[in-house]
Coordinates of C-alpha atoms in Angstrom, one line a residue:
Chain Y
M1 CA -28.3 -6.1 -21.6
L2 CA -28.8 -6.4 -17.9
T3 CA -29.0 -10.0 -16.8
A4 CA -31.0 -11.2 -13.6
D5 CA -27.5 -11.3 -11.8
D6 CA -26.7 -7.7 -12.6
K7 CA -30.3 -6.8 -11.5
K8 CA -29.6 -8.3 -8.2
L9 CA -26.2 -7.0 -7.6
I10 CA -27.8 -3.4 -8.5
L11 CA -30.4 -3.7 -5.8
H12 CA -27.8 -5.1 -3.4
V13 CA -25.9 -1.9 -4.1
W14 CA -28.8 0.2 -3.8
G15 CA -29.5 -1.1 -0.5
K16 CA -25.9 0.4 0.7
V17 CA -26.6 3.7 -0.6
G18 CA -29.6 3.6 1.6
D19 CA -30.0 6.9 3.9
H20 CA -27.0 8.5 2.1
Q21 CA -28.6 9.8 -1.0
E22 CA -28.0 13.2 -0.7
D23 CA -24.5 12.7 0.5
F24 CA -23.7 10.6 -2.2
G25 CA -25.4 12.8 -4.7
A26 CA -23.7 15.9 -3.4
E27 CA -20.4 14.3 -3.6
T28 CA -20.9 12.9 -7.0
L29 CA -21.9 16.4 -8.3
E30 CA -18.7 17.9 -6.6
R31 CA -16.2 15.3 -8.1
M32 CA -17.7 15.9 -11.4
F33 CA -17.5 19.7 -11.3
T34 CA -13.8 19.2 -10.1
A35 CA -12.7 16.4 -12.3
Y36 CA -14.6 17.6 -15.4
P37 CA -14.9 21.5 -15.2
Q38 CA -16.7 21.7 -18.4
T39 CA -19.9 20.0 -16.8
K40 CA -20.1 23.4 -14.7
T41 CA -21.3 25.1 -18.0
Y42 CA -24.4 23.5 -17.3
F43 CA -25.1 25.2 -14.2
P44 CA -24.3 29.0 -14.4
H45 CA -27.0 29.6 -12.1
F46 CA -25.4 27.6 -9.5
D47 CA -23.5 28.4 -6.4
L48 CA -21.0 25.7 -7.0
H49 CA -18.7 26.0 -3.6
H50 CA -18.3 23.1 -1.7
G51 CA -21.3 22.2 0.5
S52 CA -23.6 24.6 -1.4
D53 CA -27.3 23.9 -0.8
Q54 CA -28.2 23.9 -4.5
I55 CA -25.4 21.2 -5.1
R56 CA -26.9 19.1 -2.0
A57 CA -30.6 19.9 -3.3
H58 CA -29.6 18.8 -6.8
G59 CA -27.3 15.6 -6.1
K60 CA -30.6 14.5 -3.8
K61 CA -32.9 14.8 -7.0
V62 CA -30.2 13.0 -9.2
V63 CA -29.7 10.0 -6.8
N64 CA -33.5 9.8 -6.2
A65 CA -33.9 9.4 -9.9
L66 CA -31.2 6.8 -10.0
G67 CA -33.2 5.1 -7.4
N68 CA -36.3 5.1 -9.2
A69 CA -34.5 3.9 -12.2
V70 CA -33.1 0.9 -9.8
K71 CA -36.9 0.3 -8.7
N72 CA -38.0 0.0 -12.3
V73 CA -35.1 -1.4 -13.8
D74 CA -37.2 -3.8 -16.0
N75 CA -39.0 -0.8 -17.6
L76 CA -36.6 2.1 -17.8
S77 CA -37.9 3.7 -20.9
Q78 CA -41.3 4.2 -19.3
A79 CA -39.9 5.0 -15.8
L80 CA -37.7 7.6 -17.3
S81 CA -39.9 9.0 -19.9
E82 CA -40.5 12.4 -18.1
L83 CA -36.8 12.8 -17.5
S84 CA -36.1 11.7 -21.0
N85 CA -38.2 14.4 -22.2
L86 CA -36.5 17.0 -20.1
H87 CA -33.1 16.1 -21.3
A88 CA -34.0 16.2 -24.7
Y89 CA -36.2 19.0 -25.0
N90 CA -35.1 21.4 -22.4
L91 CA -31.9 20.7 -20.6
R92 CA -30.2 19.4 -23.8
V93 CA -27.2 18.0 -21.9
D94 CA -24.8 16.5 -24.3
P95 CA -25.1 12.9 -23.8
V96 CA -21.2 12.5 -23.2
N97 CA -21.5 14.3 -19.8
F98 CA -23.9 11.1 -18.7
K99 CA -20.9 9.1 -18.7
L100 CA -18.7 11.6 -16.8
L101 CA -21.6 11.5 -14.2
S102 CA -21.7 7.7 -14.0
Q103 CA -17.9 7.8 -13.7
C104 CA -18.3 10.2 -10.6
F105 CA -21.0 8.1 -9.1
Q106 CA -18.9 5.1 -9.2
V107 CA -16.0 6.5 -7.8
V108 CA -18.2 7.7 -4.7
L109 CA -19.4 4.1 -4.6
A110 CA -15.9 2.9 -4.6
V111 CA -14.8 5.3 -1.9
H112 CA -17.7 4.4 0.2
L113 CA -17.6 0.4 -0.4
G114 CA -13.9 -0.3 -0.8
N115 CA -13.3 -3.8 -1.6
E116 CA -17.1 -4.3 -1.5
Y117 CA -17.1 -2.5 -4.9
S118 CA -16.5 -5.8 -6.4
P119 CA -15.4 -6.3 -10.2
E120 CA -19.1 -7.9 -10.5
I121 CA -20.9 -5.1 -9.0
H122 CA -18.7 -2.4 -10.6
S123 CA -19.7 -4.1 -13.9
A124 CA -23.5 -4.4 -13.2
M125 CA -23.5 -0.6 -12.0
D126 CA -21.5 0.5 -15.2
K127 CA -24.0 -1.5 -17.4
F128 CA -27.1 0.1 -15.3
L129 CA -25.8 3.5 -15.6
A130 CA -25.1 3.3 -19.3
A131 CA -28.7 2.0 -19.8
V132 CA -29.9 5.1 -17.6
A133 CA -27.8 7.4 -20.1
S134 CA -29.3 5.6 -23.1
V135 CA -32.9 6.3 -22.1
L136 CA -32.0 9.8 -21.1
A137 CA -30.6 10.5 -24.7
E138 CA -33.3 8.3 -26.4
K139 CA -35.3 11.2 -27.6
Y140 CA -32.5 13.6 -28.6
R141 CA -32.9 12.9 -32.4
Chain R
M1 CA -14.6 22.0 -32.1
H2 CA -10.8 21.9 -32.2
Q3 CA -9.4 19.8 -34.9
L4 CA -6.3 18.7 -33.2
C5 CA -8.0 17.2 -30.1
Q6 CA -11.6 17.2 -31.2
G7 CA -12.1 19.2 -27.8
E8 CA -14.8 21.7 -27.0
A9 CA -13.6 25.4 -26.1
L10 CA -14.6 26.1 -22.8
W11 CA -14.3 29.8 -21.4
G12 CA -14.2 31.2 -18.0
P13 CA -17.2 32.9 -16.4
D14 CA -16.3 36.3 -17.8
S15 CA -14.9 35.2 -21.2
S16 CA -11.5 36.0 -20.3
E17 CA -9.8 32.4 -19.9
M18 CA -9.9 30.1 -22.4
S19 CA -9.0 26.6 -22.7
F20 CA -9.9 23.1 -24.3
C21 CA -11.8 20.5 -22.4
C22 CA -8.9 17.9 -23.1
F23 CA -6.6 20.2 -21.2
L24 CA -3.6 19.4 -23.7
C25 CA -4.0 22.2 -26.1
P26 CA -2.9 25.6 -25.3
P27 CA -5.0 28.7 -24.7
A28 CA -3.7 30.1 -27.8
A29 CA -5.3 27.6 -29.8
A30 CA -8.6 28.3 -27.8
K31 CA -8.4 31.9 -28.8
L32 CA -8.2 30.9 -32.5
V33 CA -11.3 28.9 -32.3
L34 CA -13.1 31.8 -30.8
K35 CA -11.9 33.9 -33.7
G36 CA -13.5 31.4 -36.1
C37 CA -10.2 30.0 -37.3
F38 CA -11.2 26.4 -36.6
T39 CA -9.1 24.9 -39.5
C40 CA -6.1 22.7 -38.5
P41 CA -3.8 24.2 -41.5
L42 CA -3.8 27.6 -39.7
W43 CA -2.8 26.1 -36.3
K44 CA -0.2 24.1 -38.1
R45 CA 1.3 27.0 -39.8
I46 CA 1.5 28.9 -36.6
K47 CA 3.4 25.9 -34.9
A48 CA 5.7 25.9 -38.0
D49 CA 6.1 29.6 -37.6
L50 CA 6.8 29.3 -33.6
G51 CA 9.7 26.6 -34.4
S52 CA 9.5 23.1 -33.0
E53 CA 11.1 24.0 -29.5
Q54 CA 8.8 26.5 -28.8
S55 CA 5.7 24.7 -30.2
R56 CA 6.8 21.8 -28.1
L57 CA 6.6 24.1 -24.9
A58 CA 3.5 25.7 -26.3
T59 CA 1.8 22.1 -26.5
M60 CA 3.3 20.7 -23.4
V61 CA 0.9 19.6 -20.7
H62 CA 1.0 22.0 -17.9
W63 CA 1.1 20.6 -14.3
T64 CA 0.6 22.7 -11.4
A65 CA 2.7 22.1 -8.3
E66 CA -0.3 20.6 -6.2
E67 CA -1.2 18.2 -9.2
K68 CA 2.3 16.8 -9.2
Q69 CA 2.1 16.3 -5.4
L70 CA -1.3 14.6 -5.6
I71 CA -0.1 12.2 -8.5
A72 CA 3.1 11.5 -6.7
S73 CA 1.6 11.0 -3.2
V74 CA -1.0 8.5 -4.5
W75 CA 1.6 6.5 -6.6
S76 CA 4.0 6.3 -3.6
K77 CA 1.2 4.4 -1.9
V78 CA 0.3 2.1 -4.7
N79 CA 1.1 -1.8 -4.9
V80 CA 1.7 -1.7 -8.6
E81 CA 1.3 -5.6 -8.8
E82 CA -1.9 -5.8 -7.0
C83 CA -3.4 -2.6 -8.6
G84 CA -2.2 -3.4 -12.0
A85 CA -3.8 -6.9 -11.9
E86 CA -7.1 -5.4 -10.5
A87 CA -7.3 -2.8 -13.1
L88 CA -6.6 -5.2 -16.0
G89 CA -8.9 -7.5 -14.6
R90 CA -11.9 -5.1 -14.1
L91 CA -11.2 -4.1 -17.7
L92 CA -11.8 -7.4 -19.0
I93 CA -14.9 -8.0 -16.7
V94 CA -16.6 -4.4 -17.0
Y95 CA -15.9 -4.1 -20.7
P96 CA -15.8 -7.8 -21.9
W97 CA -15.1 -7.1 -25.6
T98 CA -11.6 -5.9 -24.4
Q99 CA -11.0 -9.6 -24.1
R100 CA -10.4 -9.7 -27.8
F101 CA -6.8 -8.9 -27.4
F102 CA -6.2 -11.5 -25.1
A103 CA -7.1 -14.6 -26.8
S104 CA -4.1 -16.4 -25.7
F105 CA -4.5 -15.6 -21.9
G106 CA -6.6 -19.1 -21.4
N107 CA -9.6 -19.0 -19.1
L108 CA -11.3 -15.6 -19.0
S109 CA -14.7 -17.3 -18.6
S110 CA -16.2 -15.6 -15.5
P111 CA -14.9 -12.7 -13.1
T112 CA -13.3 -15.2 -10.6
A113 CA -11.5 -16.8 -13.8
I114 CA -10.2 -13.5 -14.9
I115 CA -9.0 -12.2 -11.4
G116 CA -7.2 -15.3 -10.8
N117 CA -5.7 -15.7 -14.0
P118 CA -2.0 -15.5 -13.7
K119 CA -1.5 -14.3 -17.1
V120 CA -3.9 -11.3 -16.4
R121 CA -2.1 -10.5 -13.2
A122 CA 1.3 -10.4 -14.9
H123 CA 0.1 -8.3 -17.6
G124 CA -1.6 -5.9 -15.7
R125 CA 1.4 -5.5 -13.6
K126 CA 3.4 -4.8 -16.9
V127 CA 1.0 -2.4 -18.0
L128 CA 0.8 -0.5 -14.6
T129 CA 4.5 -0.4 -14.3
S130 CA 4.7 1.2 -17.4
F131 CA 2.2 3.7 -16.2
G132 CA 4.8 4.5 -13.6
E133 CA 7.0 5.8 -16.3
A134 CA 4.6 8.5 -17.0
V135 CA 4.3 9.3 -13.4
K136 CA 8.2 9.7 -13.3
N137 CA 8.2 11.8 -16.5
L138 CA 5.1 14.1 -16.0
D139 CA 6.8 16.8 -18.4
N140 CA 7.6 14.6 -21.2
I141 CA 4.8 11.9 -21.3
K142 CA 4.7 12.2 -25.1
A143 CA 8.3 11.3 -25.6
T144 CA 7.9 8.4 -23.0
Y145 CA 5.3 6.7 -24.8
S146 CA 6.2 7.3 -28.5
K147 CA 7.6 3.9 -29.1
L148 CA 4.7 2.3 -27.0
S149 CA 2.3 4.2 -29.1
E150 CA 3.7 3.0 -32.4
L151 CA 3.6 -0.6 -31.0
H152 CA -0.1 -0.4 -30.2
C153 CA -0.8 0.7 -33.4
E154 CA 1.4 -1.2 -35.8
K155 CA 1.9 -4.5 -34.0
L156 CA -1.0 -4.5 -31.3
H157 CA -3.8 -2.7 -33.3
V158 CA -5.7 -1.5 -30.3
D159 CA -8.3 0.9 -30.7
P160 CA -7.3 4.1 -28.6
E161 CA -10.5 4.1 -27.0
N162 CA -9.4 1.2 -24.8
F163 CA -6.7 3.6 -23.1
R164 CA -9.6 5.7 -22.2
L165 CA -11.4 2.7 -20.8
L166 CA -8.6 1.6 -18.8
G167 CA -7.8 5.1 -17.5
D168 CA -11.2 5.1 -16.1
I169 CA -11.0 1.6 -14.6
L170 CA -7.7 2.8 -12.9
I171 CA -9.6 5.6 -11.3
I172 CA -12.1 3.5 -9.6
V173 CA -9.5 1.1 -8.5
L174 CA -7.5 3.8 -6.8
A175 CA -11.0 5.1 -5.3
S176 CA -11.8 1.9 -3.9
H177 CA -8.3 1.7 -2.3
F178 CA -7.7 5.3 -1.0
A179 CA -11.6 6.0 -0.1
R180 CA -11.8 9.4 1.4
D181 CA -8.0 10.1 0.7
F182 CA -8.8 10.1 -3.0
T183 CA -10.2 13.5 -2.8
P184 CA -12.0 15.3 -5.8
A185 CA -8.7 17.2 -6.4
C186 CA -6.8 14.0 -6.5
Q187 CA -9.5 12.5 -8.8
F188 CA -8.9 15.6 -11.1
A189 CA -5.2 15.2 -11.3
W190 CA -5.5 11.6 -11.9
Q191 CA -8.2 11.9 -14.6
K192 CA -6.0 14.6 -16.4
L193 CA -3.1 11.9 -16.1
V194 CA -4.8 9.1 -17.6
N195 CA -6.2 11.5 -20.2
V196 CA -2.7 12.4 -20.9
V197 CA -1.3 8.9 -21.2
A198 CA -4.2 7.7 -23.2
H199 CA -3.6 10.6 -25.8
A200 CA 0.3 9.9 -25.9
L201 CA -0.4 6.4 -26.7
A202 CA -2.7 7.4 -29.5
R203 CA -0.2 10.1 -30.9
K204 CA 1.4 7.8 -33.3
Y205 CA -1.4 6.2 -34.7
H206 CA -1.6 6.2 -38.5

């Protein structure tokens, strides 16, 4: 359950993400494809080389969606309803991969925020990303 | 699904290379899955035929020279006491249910209490020191952790999922300390290492 403190911390972190959405998104995906090569199986149609335009565009999309989730943290189910449909009926990404993306996004935040990525913030983000993953997997069965 | 490691078989873009997503089981096993031989007994028989030394070699984790170098290079700069304390502290904070194993540690009532708790710090240091044994013995992690695996099963009763959780936390701690130096290739090598350690610690469970 996301507490009021968690939500405050999440908003604070999102402030830090600021204008870096595209960079953070691209780096998250690149790390995910490198650290967990099995995730590449969902992108056979992509150019997966470092710096690829497709990765940048898709990374931006992913982080924007997370930003939308942050803005609607009190109503994730509704805010992510369309994305939830997409993942359940079209993309059908196995939910284990949401955890892998979450790990890599948190690595990116840790790389860029260093000590500022405190244990409290780490905890709040991990919970938030798990909540998002849960909503995305909601309609799978 | 490969019964030994519960891993998904992956194949390369032209179906020529095969491996498992755990990176622990050899490609030969992946080929068996492709042929439809999903059952464990077949793999066990092949292992028996191969003989124990060969099957040990066949199931050894393969580290490239680059991976070994990335692991050693990061490790040489790690302050084991600080990093261990931080990793264990974060485990207890981010996944509070892990506190169940540390009822005797005293005050774990808040992140500040946990981070400052001397027992947490000491135990974190102990855990990461033990991790260093894996770094020193990359080619023999299974044997290195054999006794510890038995201990965690028989005496400590720790669900192996916790080893994976701690491994992921360690990666984030390393990322926050090393920033850009913790490159994607670094992360890959270290995710592989924490997976292998978790696997080795779970191996003697019964």
